Amino acid sequence: MNDTTIKDAVTPAEVASYLRRHPAFLHDYPDLALTLLPPREEGKTTSLASYQLDVLRDKNRELGRRLTELVNIANENEQLVQRVHALNLSLMREATLAGSVRRVVAGLREDLSTEFVRLVLLRADPELPAADWLIVQPQGVPALPEFAEFFRNGEALCGRLQPEKLDFLFGKHAGDVHSSALLALGERDAPLGLLAIGSTDANRFHPGMGTMFLKLIGETVAAAIARFPARG
């Protein structure tokens, strides 16, 4: 028996009988209720029209909620774009390596509302300031075995860090940092260092979050540092 024979064998009475035996059918298939035409008479037969209206209201509320979420995300993204742009402009105005690294840390602390910013540079320079937020490792990646895989991947890393990474980056403040973002600076085959941003909020940075703006910040910082040749 083919599909046409099966369809022809089902009568309207059988469909009605099936629906009577399964009164929750429209609950499982609410989209079907929107395609049915209810009778115009008053009384109990108008309940389907009410049901259709309820379904439409629910859908409108859900669409409204999703629209609000999209607008909020768009506003947040616009603010992030403005902050990244401001960081770009401020770094372009800096004429020294020391001024550039100070501007990076100050800008991130202000824009991300965090005290926990660490810049690791794989180069030494007599111009660099002595600060708790700056870690200089002129021996390069081989001297940082705990970050070897991170440098190999070259991708932003978000979430909770292992204790050895936290201790190296944040020292006495390691216990206060419950989530972090790590950004590799420079090319994978020519790394300049890394940028670490920590938060006391365990949900601030997590593995599932978007990293586009973090990557833009990393590229901006790397470009600013690369402007100044290493002086040993």
Short mmCIF file of C-alpha atoms in Angstrom, two decimals:
data_model
loop_
_atom_site.label_atom_id
_atom_site.label_comp_id
_atom_site.label_asym_id
_atom_site.label_seq_id
_atom_site.Cartn_x
_atom_site.Cartn_y
_atom_site.Cartn_z
CA MET A 1 0.00 0.00 0.00
CA ASN A 2 1.51 3.36 -1.02
CA ASP A 3 1.30 6.74 0.80
CA THR A 4 -1.58 7.91 -1.39
CA THR A 5 -3.70 4.89 -0.47
CA ILE A 6 -3.00 5.45 3.23
CA LYS A 7 -3.93 9.13 3.02
CA ASP A 8 -7.13 8.38 1.09
CA ALA A 9 -8.08 5.73 3.63
CA VAL A 10 -8.13 8.26 6.51
CA THR A 11 -11.52 9.96 6.76
CA PRO A 12 -12.37 13.22 8.55
CA ALA A 13 -14.39 11.22 11.04
CA GLU A 14 -11.33 9.15 11.92
CA VAL A 15 -9.26 12.29 12.37
CA ALA A 16 -11.92 13.74 14.67
CA SER A 17 -12.11 10.46 16.59
CA TYR A 18 -8.34 10.45 17.03
CA LEU A 19 -8.34 14.03 18.35
CA ARG A 20 -11.10 13.19 20.84
CA ARG A 21 -8.99 10.35 22.17
CA HIS A 22 -5.91 12.61 22.34
CA PRO A 23 -7.11 15.96 23.72
CA ALA A 24 -3.50 17.09 24.37
CA PHE A 25 -2.57 16.78 20.69
CA LEU A 26 -2.39 20.55 20.13
CA HIS A 27 -0.30 20.94 23.25
CA ASP A 28 2.36 18.76 21.60
CA TYR A 29 1.94 20.47 18.22
CA PRO A 30 1.09 24.14 18.97
CA ASP A 31 2.07 25.26 15.46
CA LEU A 32 -0.82 23.20 14.06
CA ALA A 33 -3.30 25.25 16.08
CA LEU A 34 -2.21 28.34 14.19
CA THR A 35 -3.14 26.80 10.84
CA LEU A 36 -6.63 25.62 11.81
CA LEU A 37 -9.74 27.70 11.12
CA PRO A 38 -12.11 27.77 14.11
CA PRO A 39 -15.88 28.08 13.59
CA ARG A 40 -17.50 31.48 13.93
CA GLU A 41 -20.25 30.37 16.30
CA GLU A 42 -20.27 31.47 19.91
CA GLY A 43 -19.84 29.07 22.77
CA LYS A 44 -17.43 26.25 23.47
CA THR A 45 -16.41 25.97 19.82
CA THR A 46 -14.59 29.31 20.09
CA SER A 47 -12.07 27.90 22.56
CA LEU A 48 -9.69 27.02 19.73
CA ALA A 49 -9.53 30.67 18.73
CA SER A 50 -8.64 31.53 22.32
CA TYR A 51 -5.97 28.87 22.28
CA GLN A 52 -4.53 30.25 19.07
CA LEU A 53 -4.43 33.70 20.64
CA ASP A 54 -2.62 32.35 23.71
CA VAL A 55 -0.06 30.63 21.50
CA LEU A 56 0.52 33.84 19.57
CA ARG A 57 0.91 35.79 22.80
CA ASP A 58 3.46 33.29 24.10
CA LYS A 59 5.40 33.51 20.86
CA ASN A 60 5.30 37.30 20.93
CA ARG A 61 6.58 37.34 24.51
CA GLU A 62 9.42 34.98 23.57
CA LEU A 63 10.28 37.08 20.52
CA GLY A 64 10.21 40.20 22.67
CA ARG A 65 12.54 38.60 25.21
CA ARG A 66 14.97 37.50 22.50
CA LEU A 67 14.87 40.91 20.86
CA THR A 68 15.70 42.55 24.19
CA GLU A 69 18.65 40.17 24.62
CA LEU A 70 19.92 40.97 21.12
CA VAL A 71 19.64 44.71 21.75
CA ASN A 72 21.55 44.36 25.02
CA ILE A 73 24.27 42.32 23.32
CA ALA A 74 24.49 44.88 20.52
CA ASN A 75 24.88 47.69 23.07
CA GLU A 76 27.59 45.79 24.92
CA ASN A 77 29.43 45.08 21.68
CA GLU A 78 29.23 48.73 20.68
CA GLN A 79 30.78 49.75 23.99
CA LEU A 80 33.53 47.16 23.56
CA VAL A 81 34.29 48.45 20.05
CA GLN A 82 34.58 51.98 21.44
CA ARG A 83 36.93 50.81 24.20
CA VAL A 84 39.17 48.88 21.81
CA HIS A 85 39.24 51.90 19.50
CA ALA A 86 40.16 54.19 22.41
CA LEU A 87 42.96 51.81 23.39
CA ASN A 88 44.25 51.84 19.81
CA LEU A 89 44.32 55.64 19.73
CA SER A 90 45.98 55.96 23.12
CA LEU A 91 48.73 53.49 22.17
CA MET A 92 49.36 55.28 18.88
CA ARG A 93 50.08 58.46 20.86
CA GLU A 94 52.71 56.79 23.04
CA ALA A 95 56.27 57.43 21.90
CA THR A 96 58.07 54.93 24.16
CA LEU A 97 57.85 51.27 25.10
CA ALA A 98 57.47 52.15 28.77
CA GLY A 99 54.61 54.52 28.03
CA SER A 100 52.92 51.91 25.86
CA VAL A 101 52.96 49.13 28.46
CA ARG A 102 51.75 51.52 31.15
CA ARG A 103 48.91 52.63 28.90
CA VAL A 104 47.93 49.01 28.18
CA VAL A 105 47.62 48.09 31.85
CA ALA A 106 45.91 51.33 32.87
CA GLY A 107 43.42 51.09 30.01
CA LEU A 108 42.50 47.48 30.73
CA ARG A 109 42.10 48.11 34.44
CA GLU A 110 39.75 50.98 33.73
CA ASP A 111 37.75 49.37 30.92
CA LEU A 112 37.46 45.90 32.49
CA SER A 113 37.15 47.10 36.09
CA THR A 114 39.84 44.78 37.38
CA GLU A 115 43.06 45.21 39.33
CA PHE A 116 44.45 41.94 38.05
CA VAL A 117 46.27 42.68 34.81
CA ARG A 118 49.65 41.11 34.07
CA LEU A 119 51.88 41.67 31.07
CA VAL A 120 54.59 39.08 30.37
CA LEU A 121 57.26 40.18 27.88
CA LEU A 122 59.78 37.80 26.35
CA ARG A 123 62.38 40.54 26.02
CA ALA A 124 64.43 42.75 28.27
CA ASP A 125 64.70 46.50 27.89
CA PRO A 126 66.29 49.05 30.23
CA GLU A 127 63.36 51.37 29.57
CA LEU A 128 60.78 48.98 31.04
CA PRO A 129 59.45 50.00 34.45
CA ALA A 130 59.69 47.90 37.59
CA ALA A 131 56.07 47.05 38.42
CA ASP A 132 54.12 44.13 39.87
CA TRP A 133 52.03 43.99 36.68
CA LEU A 134 55.08 43.49 34.44
CA ILE A 135 56.98 40.20 34.20
CA VAL A 136 60.08 40.13 32.00
CA GLN A 137 61.43 36.80 30.79
CA PRO A 138 64.18 37.43 28.21
CA GLN A 139 64.96 33.70 27.91
CA GLY A 140 61.70 33.25 26.04
CA VAL A 141 59.11 30.49 25.96
CA PRO A 142 61.51 27.69 27.04
CA ALA A 143 61.78 29.40 30.42
CA LEU A 144 57.99 29.20 30.86
CA PRO A 145 57.18 25.47 30.70
CA GLU A 146 53.79 25.94 32.39
CA PHE A 147 52.71 28.04 29.37
CA ALA A 148 54.30 25.90 26.65
CA GLU A 149 50.98 24.48 25.38
CA PHE A 150 49.35 27.90 25.51
CA PHE A 151 52.03 29.38 23.26
CA ARG A 152 51.83 26.40 20.89
CA ASN A 153 48.09 26.88 20.44
CA GLY A 154 48.30 30.64 20.15
CA GLU A 155 44.62 31.02 21.05
CA ALA A 156 42.93 33.03 23.79
CA LEU A 157 42.40 30.95 26.93
CA CYS A 158 39.48 31.70 29.26
CA GLY A 159 38.41 30.08 32.51
CA ARG A 160 40.10 28.83 35.65
CA LEU A 161 43.88 28.54 35.53
CA GLN A 162 46.02 25.85 37.09
CA PRO A 163 47.66 26.86 40.39
CA GLU A 164 51.16 27.08 38.86
CA LYS A 165 49.95 29.57 36.25
CA LEU A 166 48.09 31.62 38.84
CA ASP A 167 51.10 31.74 41.15
CA PHE A 168 53.44 32.80 38.37
CA LEU A 169 51.14 35.54 37.09
CA PHE A 170 49.45 36.93 40.17
CA GLY A 171 51.73 35.94 43.04
CA LYS A 172 50.24 36.86 46.41
CA HIS A 173 46.93 37.71 44.71
CA ALA A 174 46.57 34.26 43.10
CA GLY A 175 43.94 33.21 45.64
CA ASP A 176 41.76 36.19 44.70
CA VAL A 177 41.66 35.36 41.00
CA HIS A 178 38.84 32.93 40.22
CA SER A 179 38.69 33.29 36.44
CA SER A 180 41.15 34.59 33.86
CA ALA A 181 41.74 35.39 30.23
CA LEU A 182 45.15 34.76 28.65
CA LEU A 183 46.08 36.39 25.34
CA ALA A 184 49.14 35.42 23.34
CA LEU A 185 51.04 38.40 21.96
CA GLY A 186 52.74 38.18 18.60
CA GLU A 187 52.83 35.40 16.04
CA ARG A 188 52.90 31.74 17.02
CA ASP A 189 56.42 31.33 15.61
CA ALA A 190 57.61 34.68 16.99
CA PRO A 191 55.87 35.28 20.34
CA LEU A 192 56.33 38.58 22.14
CA GLY A 193 54.73 37.51 25.42
CA LEU A 194 51.28 37.20 26.90
CA LEU A 195 48.62 39.34 28.52
CA ALA A 196 46.69 38.01 31.52
CA ILE A 197 43.46 39.50 32.89
CA GLY A 198 42.08 38.11 36.17
CA SER A 199 38.76 38.49 37.94
CA THR A 200 37.37 37.70 41.37
CA ASP A 201 34.17 36.56 39.61
CA ALA A 202 34.36 32.86 38.71
CA ASN A 203 31.93 33.45 35.81
CA ARG A 204 33.61 36.54 34.34
CA PHE A 205 35.81 34.52 31.98
CA HIS A 206 34.72 31.04 30.93
CA PRO A 207 35.64 28.57 28.15
CA GLY A 208 32.39 29.10 26.22
CA MET A 209 32.61 32.88 25.94
CA GLY A 210 33.31 34.76 22.74
CA THR A 211 36.93 35.85 22.34
CA MET A 212 36.80 38.16 19.32
CA PHE A 213 37.31 41.35 21.32
CA LEU A 214 39.98 39.72 23.46
CA LYS A 215 41.86 38.76 20.31
CA LEU A 216 41.56 42.32 19.00
CA ILE A 217 43.02 43.62 22.26
CA GLY A 218 45.87 41.11 22.03
CA GLU A 219 46.66 42.14 18.46
CA THR A 220 46.57 45.82 19.45
CA VAL A 221 48.97 45.31 22.36
CA ALA A 222 51.31 43.17 20.24
CA ALA A 223 51.43 45.81 17.50
CA ALA A 224 52.17 48.53 20.05
CA ILE A 225 55.07 46.58 21.56
CA ALA A 226 56.49 45.53 18.19
CA ARG A 227 56.93 49.19 17.22
CA PHE A 228 59.94 49.39 19.52
CA PRO A 229 63.00 47.26 18.67
CA ALA A 230 64.45 45.17 21.50
CA ARG A 231 67.50 46.79 23.08
CA GLY A 232 68.65 43.86 25.23
#
